[in-house]
PDB file of C-alpha atoms in Angstrom:
ATOM      1  CA  UNK A   1     -16.529  -0.501  -6.804  1.00 61.00           C
ATOM      2  CA  UNK A   2     -19.835  -0.083  -5.270  1.00 71.00           C
ATOM      3  CA  UNK A   3     -18.983  -2.948  -2.640  1.00 70.00           C
ATOM      4  CA  UNK A   4     -15.445  -1.070  -1.962  1.00 65.00           C
ATOM      5  CA  UNK A   5     -17.386   2.045  -1.342  1.00 73.00           C
ATOM      6  CA  UNK A   6     -19.884   0.357   1.136  1.00 76.00           C
ATOM      7  CA  UNK A   7     -17.234  -1.259   2.985  1.00 74.00           C
ATOM      8  CA  UNK A   8     -15.367   2.148   3.332  1.00 72.00           C
ATOM      9  CA  UNK A   9     -18.892   3.561   4.443  1.00 78.00           C
ATOM     10  CA  UNK A  10     -19.058   1.063   6.965  1.00 80.00           C
ATOM     11  CA  UNK A  11     -15.688   1.396   8.581  1.00 76.00           C
ATOM     12  CA  UNK A  12     -15.987   5.150   8.662  1.00 78.00           C
ATOM     13  CA  UNK A  13     -19.042   4.748  10.623  1.00 85.00           C
ATOM     14  CA  UNK A  14     -17.453   2.537  12.912  1.00 82.00           C
ATOM     15  CA  UNK A  15     -14.471   4.780  13.548  1.00 77.00           C
ATOM     16  CA  UNK A  16     -17.122   7.575  14.179  1.00 83.00           C
ATOM     17  CA  UNK A  17     -18.798   5.395  16.929  1.00 87.00           C
ATOM     18  CA  UNK A  18     -15.407   4.666  18.330  1.00 84.00           C
ATOM     19  CA  UNK A  19     -14.261   8.178  18.280  1.00 84.00           C
ATOM     20  CA  UNK A  20     -17.601   9.277  20.284  1.00 88.00           C
ATOM     21  CA  UNK A  21     -17.083   6.388  22.961  1.00 88.00           C
ATOM     22  CA  UNK A  22     -13.221   7.387  23.115  1.00 88.00           C
ATOM     23  CA  UNK A  23     -14.330  11.094  23.653  1.00 89.00           C
ATOM     24  CA  UNK A  24     -16.741  10.199  26.554  1.00 91.00           C
ATOM     25  CA  UNK A  25     -14.128   7.818  27.896  1.00 90.00           C
ATOM     26  CA  UNK A  26     -11.708  10.752  28.112  1.00 90.00           C
ATOM     27  CA  UNK A  27     -14.263  13.171  29.467  1.00 91.00           C
ATOM     28  CA  UNK A  28     -14.824  10.700  32.408  1.00 91.00           C
ATOM     29  CA  UNK A  29     -11.451  10.280  32.771  1.00 90.00           C
ATOM     30  CA  UNK A  30     -10.757  13.912  33.065  1.00 91.00           C
ATOM     31  CA  UNK A  31     -13.517  14.385  35.826  1.00 92.00           C
ATOM     32  CA  UNK A  32     -11.320  11.586  37.652  1.00 92.00           C
ATOM     33  CA  UNK A  33      -8.314  13.423  36.841  1.00 90.00           C
ATOM     34  CA  UNK A  34      -6.476  10.197  35.561  1.00 88.00           C
ATOM     35  CA  UNK A  35      -3.973  11.626  33.037  1.00 90.00           C
ATOM     36  CA  UNK A  36      -2.332   8.388  32.641  1.00 91.00           C
ATOM     37  CA  UNK A  37      -5.164   6.535  31.367  1.00 91.00           C
ATOM     38  CA  UNK A  38      -6.080   9.519  28.968  1.00 90.00           C
ATOM     39  CA  UNK A  39      -2.581   9.273  27.836  1.00 89.00           C
ATOM     40  CA  UNK A  40      -2.596   5.849  26.997  1.00 90.00           C
ATOM     41  CA  UNK A  41      -6.253   6.250  24.995  1.00 88.00           C
ATOM     42  CA  UNK A  42      -4.783   9.192  23.012  1.00 87.00           C
ATOM     43  CA  UNK A  43      -1.636   6.853  22.116  1.00 84.00           C
ATOM     44  CA  UNK A  44      -3.821   3.925  21.142  1.00 82.00           C
ATOM     45  CA  UNK A  45      -5.907   6.318  18.789  1.00 80.00           C
ATOM     46  CA  UNK A  46      -2.998   7.870  16.998  1.00 76.00           C
ATOM     47  CA  UNK A  47      -1.913   4.412  16.376  1.00 72.00           C
ATOM     48  CA  UNK A  48      -5.150   3.127  15.202  1.00 69.00           C
ATOM     49  CA  UNK A  49      -5.446   6.339  12.837  1.00 67.00           C
ATOM     50  CA  UNK A  50      -2.049   5.923  11.227  1.00 62.00           C
ATOM     51  CA  UNK A  51      -3.730   2.900   9.909  1.00 58.00           C
ATOM     52  CA  UNK A  52      -6.068   4.786   7.510  1.00 56.00           C
ATOM     53  CA  UNK A  53      -3.572   7.087   6.315  1.00 60.00           C
ATOM     54  CA  UNK A  54      -4.030   7.690   2.458  1.00 59.00           C
ATOM     55  CA  UNK A  55      -0.568   7.450   1.003  1.00 71.00           C
ATOM     56  CA  UNK A  56      -1.275   7.283  -2.774  1.00 77.00           C
ATOM     57  CA  UNK A  57      -3.823   9.256  -4.363  1.00 77.00           C
ATOM     58  CA  UNK A  58      -3.986   8.314  -8.112  1.00 80.00           C
ATOM     59  CA  UNK A  59      -7.599   9.162  -8.826  1.00 77.00           C
ATOM     60  CA  UNK A  60      -8.670   5.326  -9.144  1.00 81.00           C
ATOM     61  CA  UNK A  61     -10.412   4.534  -6.083  1.00 81.00           C
ATOM     62  CA  UNK A  62      -9.934   0.737  -6.310  1.00 84.00           C
ATOM     63  CA  UNK A  63      -6.188   0.987  -6.920  1.00 86.00           C
ATOM     64  CA  UNK A  64      -5.712   3.780  -4.222  1.00 86.00           C
ATOM     65  CA  UNK A  65      -7.779   1.925  -1.528  1.00 83.00           C
ATOM     66  CA  UNK A  66      -6.158  -1.410  -2.076  1.00 88.00           C
ATOM     67  CA  UNK A  67      -2.758  -0.125  -2.426  1.00 89.00           C
ATOM     68  CA  UNK A  68      -2.774   2.402   0.586  1.00 86.00           C
ATOM     69  CA  UNK A  69      -4.035  -0.726   2.870  1.00 85.00           C
ATOM     70  CA  UNK A  70      -1.036  -2.824   1.859  1.00 89.00           C
ATOM     71  CA  UNK A  71       1.411   0.093   2.269  1.00 89.00           C
ATOM     72  CA  UNK A  72      -0.178   0.868   5.524  1.00 82.00           C
ATOM     73  CA  UNK A  73       0.321  -2.400   6.795  1.00 83.00           C
ATOM     74  CA  UNK A  74       4.027  -2.211   6.127  1.00 86.00           C
ATOM     75  CA  UNK A  75       4.409   0.970   7.674  1.00 81.00           C
ATOM     76  CA  UNK A  76       2.713  -0.269  10.734  1.00 75.00           C
ATOM     77  CA  UNK A  77       5.335  -3.086  10.805  1.00 81.00           C
ATOM     78  CA  UNK A  78       8.094  -0.366  10.861  1.00 80.00           C
ATOM     79  CA  UNK A  79       9.023  -0.632   7.150  1.00 86.00           C
ATOM     80  CA  UNK A  80      10.335   2.801   6.134  1.00 86.00           C
ATOM     81  CA  UNK A  81       8.499   3.410   2.721  1.00 88.00           C
ATOM     82  CA  UNK A  82       8.618   6.796   0.481  1.00 89.00           C
ATOM     83  CA  UNK A  83       6.000   7.088  -2.000  1.00 89.00           C
ATOM     84  CA  UNK A  84       5.453   9.299  -5.061  1.00 89.00           C
ATOM     85  CA  UNK A  85       2.727   9.239  -7.229  1.00 88.00           C
ATOM     86  CA  UNK A  86       2.301  11.351 -10.279  1.00 86.00           C
ATOM     87  CA  UNK A  87      -0.809  10.301 -12.053  1.00 85.00           C
ATOM     88  CA  UNK A  88      -2.325  12.295 -14.660  1.00 80.00           C
ATOM     89  CA  UNK A  89      -4.986   9.772 -15.964  1.00 74.00           C
ATOM     90  CA  UNK A  90      -6.977   8.594 -13.252  1.00 72.00           C
ATOM     91  CA  UNK A  91      -9.329   6.851 -15.795  1.00 76.00           C
ATOM     92  CA  UNK A  92      -7.223   3.539 -15.958  1.00 81.00           C
ATOM     93  CA  UNK A  93      -8.847   0.375 -15.566  1.00 83.00           C
ATOM     94  CA  UNK A  94      -7.252  -2.321 -13.069  1.00 84.00           C
ATOM     95  CA  UNK A  95      -8.900  -5.715 -12.053  1.00 84.00           C
ATOM     96  CA  UNK A  96      -8.510  -7.647  -8.853  1.00 87.00           C
ATOM     97  CA  UNK A  97      -5.913 -10.214 -10.606  1.00 88.00           C
ATOM     98  CA  UNK A  98      -3.700  -7.410 -11.842  1.00 89.00           C
ATOM     99  CA  UNK A  99      -4.003  -5.784  -8.454  1.00 90.00           C
ATOM    100  CA  UNK A 100      -3.061  -9.051  -6.866  1.00 91.00           C
ATOM    101  CA  UNK A 101      -0.156  -9.713  -8.941  1.00 89.00           C
ATOM    102  CA  UNK A 102       1.254  -5.983  -8.209  1.00 91.00           C
ATOM    103  CA  UNK A 103       0.714  -6.681  -4.428  1.00 93.00           C
ATOM    104  CA  UNK A 104       2.633 -10.120  -4.661  1.00 92.00           C
ATOM    105  CA  UNK A 105       5.539  -8.404  -6.354  1.00 91.00           C
ATOM    106  CA  UNK A 106       5.592  -5.736  -3.458  1.00 94.00           C
ATOM    107  CA  UNK A 107       5.180  -8.446  -0.749  1.00 92.00           C
ATOM    108  CA  UNK A 108       8.111 -10.371  -2.394  1.00 92.00           C
ATOM    109  CA  UNK A 109      10.559  -7.138  -2.825  1.00 92.00           C
ATOM    110  CA  UNK A 110       9.745  -6.134   0.558  1.00 92.00           C
ATOM    111  CA  UNK A 111      10.681  -9.623   1.974  1.00 90.00           C
ATOM    112  CA  UNK A 112      14.497  -9.074   0.112  1.00 89.00           C
ATOM    113  CA  UNK A 113      14.822  -5.588   1.079  1.00 90.00           C
ATOM    114  CA  UNK A 114      16.950  -4.305   3.641  1.00 84.00           C
ATOM    115  CA  UNK A 115      16.533  -1.830   6.503  1.00 73.00           C
ATOM    116  CA  UNK A 116      16.994   1.329   4.313  1.00 79.00           C
ATOM    117  CA  UNK A 117      14.246   3.098   2.733  1.00 88.00           C
ATOM    118  CA  UNK A 118      12.064   1.468   0.163  1.00 91.00           C
ATOM    119  CA  UNK A 119      10.850   3.788  -2.522  1.00 93.00           C
ATOM    120  CA  UNK A 120       7.911   3.550  -4.635  1.00 94.00           C
ATOM    121  CA  UNK A 121       7.384   5.764  -7.847  1.00 94.00           C
ATOM    122  CA  UNK A 122       4.034   5.544  -9.525  1.00 93.00           C
ATOM    123  CA  UNK A 123       3.637   7.567 -12.885  1.00 91.00           C
ATOM    124  CA  UNK A 124       1.959   7.235 -16.189  1.00 89.00           C
ATOM    125  CA  UNK A 125       2.861   7.820 -19.678  1.00 87.00           C
ATOM    126  CA  UNK A 126       0.519   7.761 -22.512  1.00 83.00           C
ATOM    127  CA  UNK A 127      -1.496   4.217 -21.955  1.00 85.00           C
ATOM    128  CA  UNK A 128       0.878   2.657 -19.431  1.00 89.00           C
ATOM    129  CA  UNK A 129       1.055   2.868 -15.697  1.00 90.00           C
ATOM    130  CA  UNK A 130       4.588   2.569 -14.202  1.00 94.00           C
ATOM    131  CA  UNK A 131       5.423   1.475 -10.916  1.00 93.00           C
ATOM    132  CA  UNK A 132       9.238   1.571  -9.825  1.00 95.00           C
ATOM    133  CA  UNK A 133      10.445  -0.185  -6.673  1.00 94.00           C
ATOM    134  CA  UNK A 134      13.841   1.332  -5.622  1.00 94.00           C
ATOM    135  CA  UNK A 135      15.656  -0.406  -2.413  1.00 92.00           C
ATOM    136  CA  UNK A 136      18.503  -1.914  -1.134  1.00 92.00           C
ATOM    137  CA  UNK A 137      18.541  -5.726  -1.245  1.00 89.00           C
ATOM    138  CA  UNK A 138      20.070  -8.104   1.403  1.00 79.00           C
ATOM    139  CA  UNK A 139      19.950 -10.958  -1.477  1.00 82.00           C
ATOM    140  CA  UNK A 140      19.528 -11.195  -5.054  1.00 82.00           C
ATOM    141  CA  UNK A 141      16.012 -11.396  -6.895  1.00 83.00           C
ATOM    142  CA  UNK A 142      14.888 -15.103  -7.533  1.00 83.00           C
ATOM    143  CA  UNK A 143      14.184 -15.478 -11.351  1.00 81.00           C
ATOM    144  CA  UNK A 144      12.265 -18.385 -10.320  1.00 81.00           C
ATOM    145  CA  UNK A 145      10.200 -16.581  -7.712  1.00 81.00           C
ATOM    146  CA  UNK A 146       9.172 -13.965 -10.685  1.00 81.00           C
ATOM    147  CA  UNK A 147       8.568 -16.669 -13.060  1.00 78.00           C
ATOM    148  CA  UNK A 148       6.065 -18.604 -10.891  1.00 80.00           C
ATOM    149  CA  UNK A 149       4.177 -15.240 -10.051  1.00 81.00           C
ATOM    150  CA  UNK A 150       3.936 -14.778 -13.913  1.00 78.00           C
ATOM    151  CA  UNK A 151       2.415 -18.112 -14.071  1.00 78.00           C
ATOM    152  CA  UNK A 152      -0.041 -17.441 -11.579  1.00 79.00           C
ATOM    153  CA  UNK A 153      -1.323 -14.259 -12.838  1.00 77.00           C
ATOM    154  CA  UNK A 154      -0.544 -14.977 -16.516  1.00 75.00           C
ATOM    155  CA  UNK A 155      -1.418 -11.392 -18.079  1.00 77.00           C
ATOM    156  CA  UNK A 156       0.141  -9.799 -21.095  1.00 79.00           C
ATOM    157  CA  UNK A 157      -0.734  -6.684 -19.596  1.00 84.00           C
ATOM    158  CA  UNK A 158       1.773  -6.417 -16.972  1.00 86.00           C
ATOM    159  CA  UNK A 159       5.516  -6.567 -17.771  1.00 89.00           C
ATOM    160  CA  UNK A 160       8.638  -5.909 -15.737  1.00 89.00           C
ATOM    161  CA  UNK A 161      12.335  -5.273 -15.531  1.00 90.00           C
ATOM    162  CA  UNK A 162      14.862  -4.849 -13.020  1.00 90.00           C
ATOM    163  CA  UNK A 163      18.427  -3.893 -12.553  1.00 89.00           C
ATOM    164  CA  UNK A 164      20.739  -4.569  -9.716  1.00 88.00           C
ATOM    165  CA  UNK A 165      23.699  -2.120  -9.012  1.00 88.00           C
ATOM    166  CA  UNK A 166      25.798  -3.124  -5.882  1.00 85.00           C
ATOM    167  CA  UNK A 167      22.613  -4.228  -3.999  1.00 87.00           C
ATOM    168  CA  UNK A 168      20.514  -1.319  -5.118  1.00 91.00           C
ATOM    169  CA  UNK A 169      17.658  -2.649  -7.029  1.00 91.00           C
ATOM    170  CA  UNK A 170      15.403  -0.755  -9.482  1.00 93.00           C
ATOM    171  CA  UNK A 171      12.374  -3.159 -10.255  1.00 93.00           C
ATOM    172  CA  UNK A 172       9.919  -1.468 -12.717  1.00 94.00           C
ATOM    173  CA  UNK A 173       6.235  -2.857 -13.500  1.00 91.00           C
ATOM    174  CA  UNK A 174       4.790  -1.450 -16.721  1.00 91.00           C
ATOM    175  CA  UNK A 175       1.248  -2.278 -17.062  1.00 90.00           C
ATOM    176  CA  UNK A 176      -0.843  -1.451 -20.351  1.00 87.00           C
ATOM    177  CA  UNK A 177      -4.196   0.377 -19.158  1.00 82.00           C
ATOM    178  CA  UNK A 178      -7.323   0.591 -20.773  1.00 69.00           C
ATOM    179  CA  UNK A 179      -8.878   4.095 -21.251  1.00 55.00           C
TER     180      UNK A 179
END
């Protein structure tokens, strides 16, 4: 977590420095009355700021940072992702292997999803973290792909189940958490 926080601090320092440079550039362009370039700079900054949007707040900094980064990448690619996050216990522990497994499942599911919204529901019950992915699929889930991922990330803490109803897939990851 310390290395993650240091990395975030460095990113924020870089953003502050870039913002100062941008404001000075805009001020200079205002003096020259060059509105087209100012508009271009502002559009570029808006695009960059979307990249750092915090979508998920579970209270667990590692989970939030890694999951938000992945979701933001898909949003920048034009994916329509809807998120609901209702976590009451933010003290859950998740290691890098478990997080990688969750992200690989997400990557696979997004690859088979159609253009319609992709919904992610994150909640906790007792000592379990539940992540549901609900989406319309352009093809069926390949059981071999899921089996291979399970072999790569052999963990007994994460289970999954899914249903397919007229191409509407509800894929649920259930992870036992340590408190």
